[in-house]
Tab-separated table of C-alpha atoms and ligand atoms in Angstrom:
chain	number	residue	atom	x	y	z
A	169	MET	CA	-4.987	39.530	6.220
A	170	SER	CA	-4.697	43.302	6.428
A	171	LEU	CA	-3.519	46.031	3.904
A	172	ILE	CA	-2.505	49.729	4.049
A	173	ILE	CA	-3.515	51.848	1.517
A	174	HIS	CA	-1.746	55.051	1.816
A	175	HIS	CA	-0.946	58.450	0.186
A	176	TRP	CA	2.152	58.226	-2.086
A	177	ASP	CA	3.833	61.590	-0.400
A	178	ALA	CA	6.068	61.880	2.492
A	179	ASP	CA	3.319	62.213	4.944
A	180	GLY	CA	1.473	59.108	3.602
A	181	ILE	CA	4.678	57.170	3.375
A	182	CYS	CA	5.877	58.210	7.042
A	183	SER	CA	2.044	57.465	8.374
A	184	ALA	CA	2.181	53.917	6.687
A	185	ALA	CA	5.686	53.192	8.138
A	186	LEU	CA	4.473	54.090	11.606
A	187	LEU	CA	1.666	51.578	11.234
A	188	TYR	CA	3.522	49.003	9.370
A	189	ASN	CA	3.858	45.615	10.785
A	190	GLY	CA	4.442	43.430	7.910
A	191	HIS	CA	1.170	44.493	6.276
A	192	GLU	CA	0.644	44.401	2.416
A	193	LEU	CA	1.025	47.952	1.006
A	194	MET	CA	-0.728	49.760	-1.790
A	195	THR	CA	-0.926	53.299	-3.263
A	196	PRO	CA	-3.604	54.115	-5.659
A	197	LYS	CA	-2.272	54.926	-9.139
A	198	ILE	CA	-0.312	58.031	-8.268
A	199	GLY	CA	-2.485	60.984	-8.937
A	200	ASN	CA	-5.748	59.107	-8.416
A	201	TYR	CA	-7.979	59.735	-5.320
A	202	PHE	CA	-9.806	56.902	-6.128
A	203	LEU	CA	-9.419	53.298	-6.671
A	204	THR	CA	-9.826	51.548	-10.254
A	205	ASP	CA	-12.068	48.695	-10.739
A	206	ASP	CA	-8.950	46.437	-11.219
A	207	GLU	CA	-7.384	47.706	-7.839
A	208	ILE	CA	-10.788	46.886	-6.122
A	209	GLU	CA	-10.832	43.525	-7.646
A	210	LYS	CA	-7.361	42.743	-6.172
A	211	ILE	CA	-8.534	43.816	-2.855
A	212	LYS	CA	-11.917	42.397	-2.335
A	213	ASP	CA	-11.160	38.589	-1.552
A	214	LYS	CA	-7.719	38.877	-0.234
A	215	PHE	CA	-7.934	41.109	2.613
A	216	ASP	CA	-10.380	41.382	5.592
A	217	GLU	CA	-9.110	44.513	7.024
A	218	ILE	CA	-7.884	47.778	5.333
A	219	TYR	CA	-6.127	50.848	6.691
A	220	ILE	CA	-6.445	53.943	4.605
A	221	VAL	CA	-3.952	56.411	5.373
A	222	ASP	CA	-3.533	60.156	4.754
A	223	LEU	CA	-5.803	59.530	1.712
A	224	ALA	CA	-8.894	61.428	0.937
A	225	LEU	CA	-10.379	58.461	-1.161
A	226	HIS	CA	-13.322	59.158	-3.166
A	227	THR	CA	-16.487	58.212	-1.333
A	228	ASP	CA	-17.423	55.924	-4.326
A	229	SER	CA	-14.213	53.868	-3.847
A	230	LEU	CA	-15.122	53.604	-0.119
A	231	LYS	CA	-18.623	52.516	-0.670
A	232	LYS	CA	-17.501	49.840	-3.140
A	233	LEU	CA	-15.142	48.561	-0.403
A	234	MET	CA	-17.898	48.423	1.988
A	235	GLU	CA	-19.964	46.166	-0.265
A	236	TYR	CA	-17.513	43.498	0.400
A	237	LYS	CA	-18.095	43.791	4.028
A	238	LEU	CA	-14.280	44.698	4.603
A	239	LYS	CA	-13.366	46.212	8.086
A	240	ILE	CA	-11.937	49.930	7.155
A	241	LYS	CA	-10.151	52.092	9.321
A	242	VAL	CA	-9.124	55.823	7.834
A	243	PHE	CA	-6.340	57.714	9.607
A	244	ASP	CA	-6.446	61.042	8.025
A	245	HIS	CA	-6.432	64.751	8.450
A	246	HIS	CA	-8.261	65.816	5.429
A	247	LEU	CA	-11.638	67.255	5.522
A	248	VAL	CA	-13.726	64.328	4.104
A	249	GLU	CA	-17.363	63.262	4.146
A	250	LYS	CA	-17.826	60.131	6.482
A	251	VAL	CA	-19.087	56.883	4.989
A	252	GLU	CA	-21.315	54.963	7.202
A	253	GLY	CA	-19.666	51.723	8.726
A	254	ILE	CA	-15.958	52.865	8.251
A	255	GLU	CA	-14.045	53.950	11.333
A	256	TYR	CA	-12.425	57.185	11.187
A	257	ILE	CA	-9.514	58.229	13.220
A	258	ASN	CA	-9.571	61.940	11.840
A	259	PRO	CA	-9.287	64.889	14.409
A	260	ILE	CA	-10.014	67.402	11.708
A	261	ILE	CA	-13.525	66.239	10.849
A	262	GLU	CA	-14.393	66.206	14.396
A	263	GLY	CA	-13.623	69.899	14.466
A	264	GLU	CA	-9.907	69.882	16.030
A	265	ASP	CA	-7.324	72.397	14.845
A	266	GLU	CA	-5.042	71.875	11.867
A	267	GLU	CA	-2.272	73.245	13.766
A	268	LYS	CA	-2.826	70.545	16.551
A	269	TYR	CA	-3.047	67.750	14.028
A	270	PRO	CA	-0.931	69.010	11.063
A	271	SER	CA	-0.697	65.783	9.226
A	272	ALA	CA	-1.626	62.345	9.124
A	273	SER	CA	1.698	60.983	10.772
A	274	TRP	CA	0.686	63.214	13.690
A	275	VAL	CA	-2.783	61.560	13.894
A	276	VAL	CA	-1.213	58.003	13.349
A	277	ASN	CA	1.368	58.422	16.091
A	278	GLU	CA	-0.819	59.849	18.602
A	279	TYR	CA	-3.219	56.888	18.047
A	280	LEU	CA	-0.475	54.389	18.398
A	281	GLY	CA	0.558	55.920	21.606
A	282	ASN	CA	3.972	56.621	20.479
A	283	LYS	CA	6.362	59.208	21.558
A	284	GLU	CA	7.484	62.146	19.426
A	285	ASN	CA	9.651	60.590	16.574
A	286	LEU	CA	11.339	61.425	13.361
A	287	LEU	CA	8.612	59.943	11.127
A	288	ALA	CA	5.758	61.671	13.018
A	289	PHE	CA	7.632	65.043	12.312
A	290	LEU	CA	8.734	64.288	8.827
A	291	GLY	CA	4.819	63.850	7.812
A	292	VAL	CA	4.128	67.156	9.039
A	293	VAL	CA	7.157	68.990	7.533
A	294	GLY	CA	6.121	66.960	4.365
A	295	ASP	CA	2.801	68.592	4.250
A	296	TRP	CA	3.522	72.101	5.492
A	297	GLU	CA	7.221	72.603	4.205
A	298	ARG	CA	8.321	76.142	5.498
A	299	ARG	CA	4.758	77.273	6.325
A	300	ILE	CA	5.136	75.081	9.562
A	301	LEU	CA	7.459	77.712	10.796
A	302	LYS	CA	4.648	80.258	11.078
A	303	THR	CA	2.271	77.826	13.047
A	304	ARG	CA	1.798	77.084	16.841
A	305	PHE	CA	3.180	73.659	16.055
A	306	TYR	CA	6.599	74.926	15.282
A	307	GLU	CA	7.510	75.097	18.893
A	308	LYS	CA	7.215	71.220	19.140
A	309	LEU	CA	9.138	70.623	16.042
A	310	LYS	CA	11.967	73.090	17.060
A	311	LYS	CA	12.388	71.315	20.286
A	312	PHE	CA	12.379	67.759	18.613
A	313	ILE	CA	15.036	68.765	16.090
A	314	GLU	CA	17.291	70.720	18.231
A	315	LYS	CA	17.258	67.883	20.776
A	316	ASN	CA	18.269	65.485	17.979
A	317	ARG	CA	20.533	67.913	16.247
A	318	ILE	CA	18.510	67.866	13.130
A	319	LYS	CA	18.625	71.114	11.189
A	320	PHE	CA	15.089	72.347	9.613
A	321	GLU	CA	16.662	72.422	6.267
A	322	GLU	CA	17.797	68.584	6.751
A	323	MET	CA	14.183	67.921	7.588
A	324	LEU	CA	13.049	69.520	4.333
A	325	GLU	CA	15.745	67.662	2.502
A	326	MET	CA	14.579	64.266	3.943
A	327	VAL	CA	11.058	64.914	2.918
A	328	SER	CA	11.986	65.797	-0.547
A	329	LEU	CA	14.044	62.445	-0.918
A	330	ILE	CA	10.964	60.488	0.317
A	331	ASP	CA	8.696	62.443	-2.074
A	332	SER	CA	11.119	61.912	-4.939
A	333	ASN	CA	9.554	58.317	-5.343
A	334	TYR	CA	6.101	59.195	-6.414
A	335	LYS	CA	7.313	62.259	-8.417
A	336	VAL	CA	9.267	60.072	-10.754
A	337	GLY	CA	6.371	57.484	-10.707
A	338	ASP	CA	8.468	54.715	-9.064
A	339	VAL	CA	5.569	52.732	-7.065
A	340	ASN	CA	7.688	49.875	-6.316
A	341	GLU	CA	10.209	52.200	-4.356
A	342	ILE	CA	7.218	53.761	-2.637
A	343	LYS	CA	6.628	50.462	-0.837
A	344	ASN	CA	10.345	50.062	-0.226
A	345	ALA	CA	10.287	53.424	1.318
A	346	VAL	CA	7.421	52.290	3.797
A	347	ARG	CA	9.406	49.279	4.881
A	348	PHE	CA	12.788	51.034	5.122
A	349	LEU	CA	11.386	53.673	7.151
A	350	SER	CA	9.385	51.435	9.461
A	351	ARG	CA	12.887	50.048	10.612
A	352	GLY	CA	13.369	53.235	12.603
A	353	VAL	CA	16.200	54.759	10.369
A	354	ASN	CA	18.114	57.714	11.426
A	355	LYS	CA	18.592	61.107	9.539
A	356	GLU	CA	21.893	59.995	7.980
A	357	GLU	CA	20.279	56.796	6.532
A	358	ILE	CA	17.556	58.910	4.936
A	359	LEU	CA	20.018	61.584	3.653
A	360	GLU	CA	22.165	59.015	1.877
A	361	ASN	CA	19.661	56.929	0.158
A	362	ARG	CA	21.499	56.813	-3.306
A	363	LYS	CA	18.206	55.989	-5.316
A	364	TRP	CA	16.294	58.848	-3.784
A	365	ILE	CA	19.114	61.216	-4.499
A	366	GLU	CA	19.098	60.196	-8.019
A	367	ASN	CA	15.326	60.664	-8.409
A	368	LYS	CA	15.453	63.977	-6.809
A	369	MET	CA	17.962	65.372	-9.210
A	370	LYS	CA	15.819	64.342	-12.213
A	371	ILE	CA	12.749	66.101	-10.581
A	372	GLU	CA	14.551	69.343	-9.854
A	373	ASN	CA	15.888	69.746	-13.402
A	374	GLU	CA	12.158	69.361	-14.651
A	375	ILE	CA	10.839	71.825	-11.986
A	376	GLU	CA	13.218	74.294	-12.729
A	377	LYS	CA	12.221	74.277	-16.248
A	378	ILE	CA	8.582	74.576	-15.779
A	379	LEU	CA	9.034	77.308	-13.084
A	380	SER	CA	11.141	79.345	-15.528
A	381	GLU	CA	8.288	79.549	-17.944
A	382	GLU	CA	5.911	82.423	-17.237
A	383	GLY	CA	2.556	82.075	-16.052
A	384	LYS	CA	-0.665	84.082	-16.795
A	385	LYS	CA	-1.857	86.588	-14.118
A	386	VAL	CA	-5.773	87.378	-13.501
A	387	GLY	CA	-5.894	90.005	-10.584
A	388	ASN	CA	-4.050	88.318	-7.576
A	389	ILE	CA	-4.468	84.790	-9.275
A	390	LEU	CA	-1.799	83.131	-11.174
A	391	ILE	CA	-2.731	80.590	-13.894
A	392	LYS	CA	0.105	78.136	-14.800
A	393	GLU	CA	0.079	75.510	-17.437
A	394	MET	CA	2.339	72.719	-17.895
A	395	ASP	CA	2.946	69.511	-19.684
A	396	CYS	CA	4.701	67.159	-17.749
A	397	LYS	CA	4.890	63.253	-17.276
A	398	TYR	CA	5.963	63.445	-13.837
A	399	ASN	CA	3.622	63.916	-10.844
A	400	ILE	CA	4.920	67.268	-9.602
A	401	ILE	CA	1.977	69.633	-9.966
A	402	SER	CA	1.549	69.915	-6.072
A	403	THR	CA	5.164	70.968	-6.025
A	404	ILE	CA	4.780	73.595	-8.577
A	405	ALA	CA	1.533	74.677	-6.842
A	406	ARG	CA	3.160	75.058	-3.664
A	407	LYS	CA	6.295	77.195	-4.976
A	408	LEU	CA	4.147	79.303	-6.719
A	409	TRP	CA	1.886	80.050	-4.026
A	410	GLU	CA	4.931	81.331	-2.094
A	411	LYS	CA	4.670	84.500	-4.325
A	412	ASN	CA	1.037	84.653	-5.226
A	413	ASP	CA	-2.302	85.062	-3.242
A	414	TYR	CA	-3.824	82.221	-5.362
A	415	VAL	CA	-2.604	79.730	-7.998
A	416	ILE	CA	-4.266	77.365	-10.317
A	417	VAL	CA	-2.039	74.965	-11.912
A	418	VAL	CA	-3.037	72.823	-14.825
A	419	ASN	CA	-1.030	69.908	-16.107
A	420	TRP	CA	-1.817	68.317	-19.482
A	421	GLY	CA	0.694	65.636	-19.658
A	422	TYR	CA	0.038	63.236	-16.896
A	423	PHE	CA	-3.172	61.667	-17.896
A	424	ASP	CA	-4.192	60.625	-21.527
A	425	ASN	CA	-7.830	62.276	-21.519
A	426	ASP	CA	-7.789	64.151	-18.203
A	427	CYS	CA	-6.082	67.206	-16.779
A	428	GLN	CA	-4.530	67.338	-13.344
A	429	LEU	CA	-5.773	70.668	-11.764
A	430	TYR	CA	-4.755	72.193	-8.550
A	431	VAL	CA	-5.628	75.343	-6.735
A	432	ARG	CA	-3.658	76.706	-3.859
A	433	GLY	CA	-4.815	79.722	-1.859
A	434	ASN	CA	-5.749	80.849	1.721
A	435	ASN	CA	-9.117	79.312	1.932
A	436	VAL	CA	-10.051	77.232	-1.246
A	437	SER	CA	-11.708	74.136	0.150
A	438	PHE	CA	-15.169	75.308	-0.972
A	439	LEU	CA	-13.741	74.666	-4.492
A	440	ILE	CA	-13.822	70.835	-3.694
A	441	ASP	CA	-17.596	71.100	-3.813
A	442	THR	CA	-17.441	72.987	-7.047
A	443	ALA	CA	-15.537	70.360	-8.617
A	444	LYS	CA	-17.476	67.410	-7.291
A	445	LYS	CA	-20.684	69.091	-8.411
A	446	ARG	CA	-19.222	68.950	-11.893
A	447	GLY	CA	-18.630	65.333	-11.351
A	448	TYR	CA	-15.095	65.398	-11.018
A	449	ILE	CA	-12.845	63.470	-8.508
A	450	ALA	CA	-11.698	66.127	-6.342
A	451	GLY	CA	-10.329	66.465	-2.887
A	452	GLY	CA	-8.113	68.689	-0.727
A	453	LYS	CA	-8.162	70.681	2.424
A	454	LYS	CA	-8.181	74.380	3.436
A	455	ASN	CA	-5.279	75.584	1.412
A	456	VAL	CA	-5.546	73.180	-1.385
A	457	MET	CA	-8.059	71.683	-3.961
A	458	GLY	CA	-7.027	69.058	-6.387
A	459	ALA	CA	-9.070	67.601	-9.280
A	460	ILE	CA	-8.885	65.509	-12.276
A	461	VAL	CA	-10.801	67.150	-15.147
A	462	PRO	CA	-11.442	65.940	-18.619
A	463	LYS	CA	-9.206	67.924	-21.003
A	464	ASP	CA	-12.092	69.268	-22.974
A	465	GLU	CA	-13.744	70.763	-20.103
A	466	CYS	CA	-10.775	72.328	-18.268
A	467	GLU	CA	-10.845	75.769	-19.869
A	468	ASP	CA	-14.423	76.107	-18.604
A	469	PHE	CA	-13.604	75.023	-15.238
A	470	ILE	CA	-10.761	77.442	-14.905
A	471	LYS	CA	-13.363	80.181	-15.639
A	472	ILE	CA	-15.672	78.934	-13.005
A	473	ILE	CA	-12.901	78.904	-10.408
A	474	LEU	CA	-11.880	82.415	-11.433
A	475	ASN	CA	-15.213	83.462	-10.911
A	476	GLU	CA	-15.602	81.703	-7.323
A	477	LEU	CA	-12.208	83.116	-6.027
A	478	GLY	CA	-13.077	86.597	-7.517
A	479	GLY	CA	-16.333	86.374	-5.335
A	480	LYS	CA	-14.280	85.418	-2.148
A	481	LYS	CA	-11.797	88.399	-2.271
B	543	MN	MN1	-0.983	64.465	4.757
């Protein structure tokens, strides 16, 4: 039996929906880029094949899965280290350009030999949002949406509806979303999903509240602290990045003992190593670094990041 473990965001959900064929579905605990011992325990005897999709899972988790002789295929577009024995379908680690493979959905869709379709493009818009407009990829997207009479704003709206499920922490609805989207639904069916619309309203109120509180500025770096039980740190970081060269966002409210920490900037992938060297679970790509940091080490780590970003300017 096979299992799809996928990222909880729109790209992860769309990628999983493209691959979905009655598989069992799983996401790590939302916010975790690793598998807990319990999660590994559940997987090890039940499945013989695992697809890991749009998820830069920590190498320790991958190595543990490998100990159980599971066949693992990773579909991704994050910069990750390869683990021996795992099959990677990831053009980015082979040196391909991120504007050619802007999402996991794009990687999966090409692998499957599908024609261009709504899910493949929604994954892209999910990961890039408006920044996709400035890439070479946009020509392709533009052609597709014009032909299918979809506005770019509607693409953004669909993405935020799909993302609403993880943001409110509804793991069950994330699975439903994969199955729902895998049926080849159209624009209207996505835009009219009642449950997702409700989620989205809850989140928007919370985001508005957080963005209205002022952050701290150090040179061209904005530091924003928040205390929120929803997993909306990446949205907050992206929004703030629109108006700042670099942003560091810390959420004290999501985990009991750890902080969520996000950095966004033009080239921040080197910070992934900085975090890992300090023993944190961390991941990301060119423009983003996310880490889970013990609360009592967070202040120190921010100082280190400020130093390193300062040195890069
Ligand atoms: Mn992605």
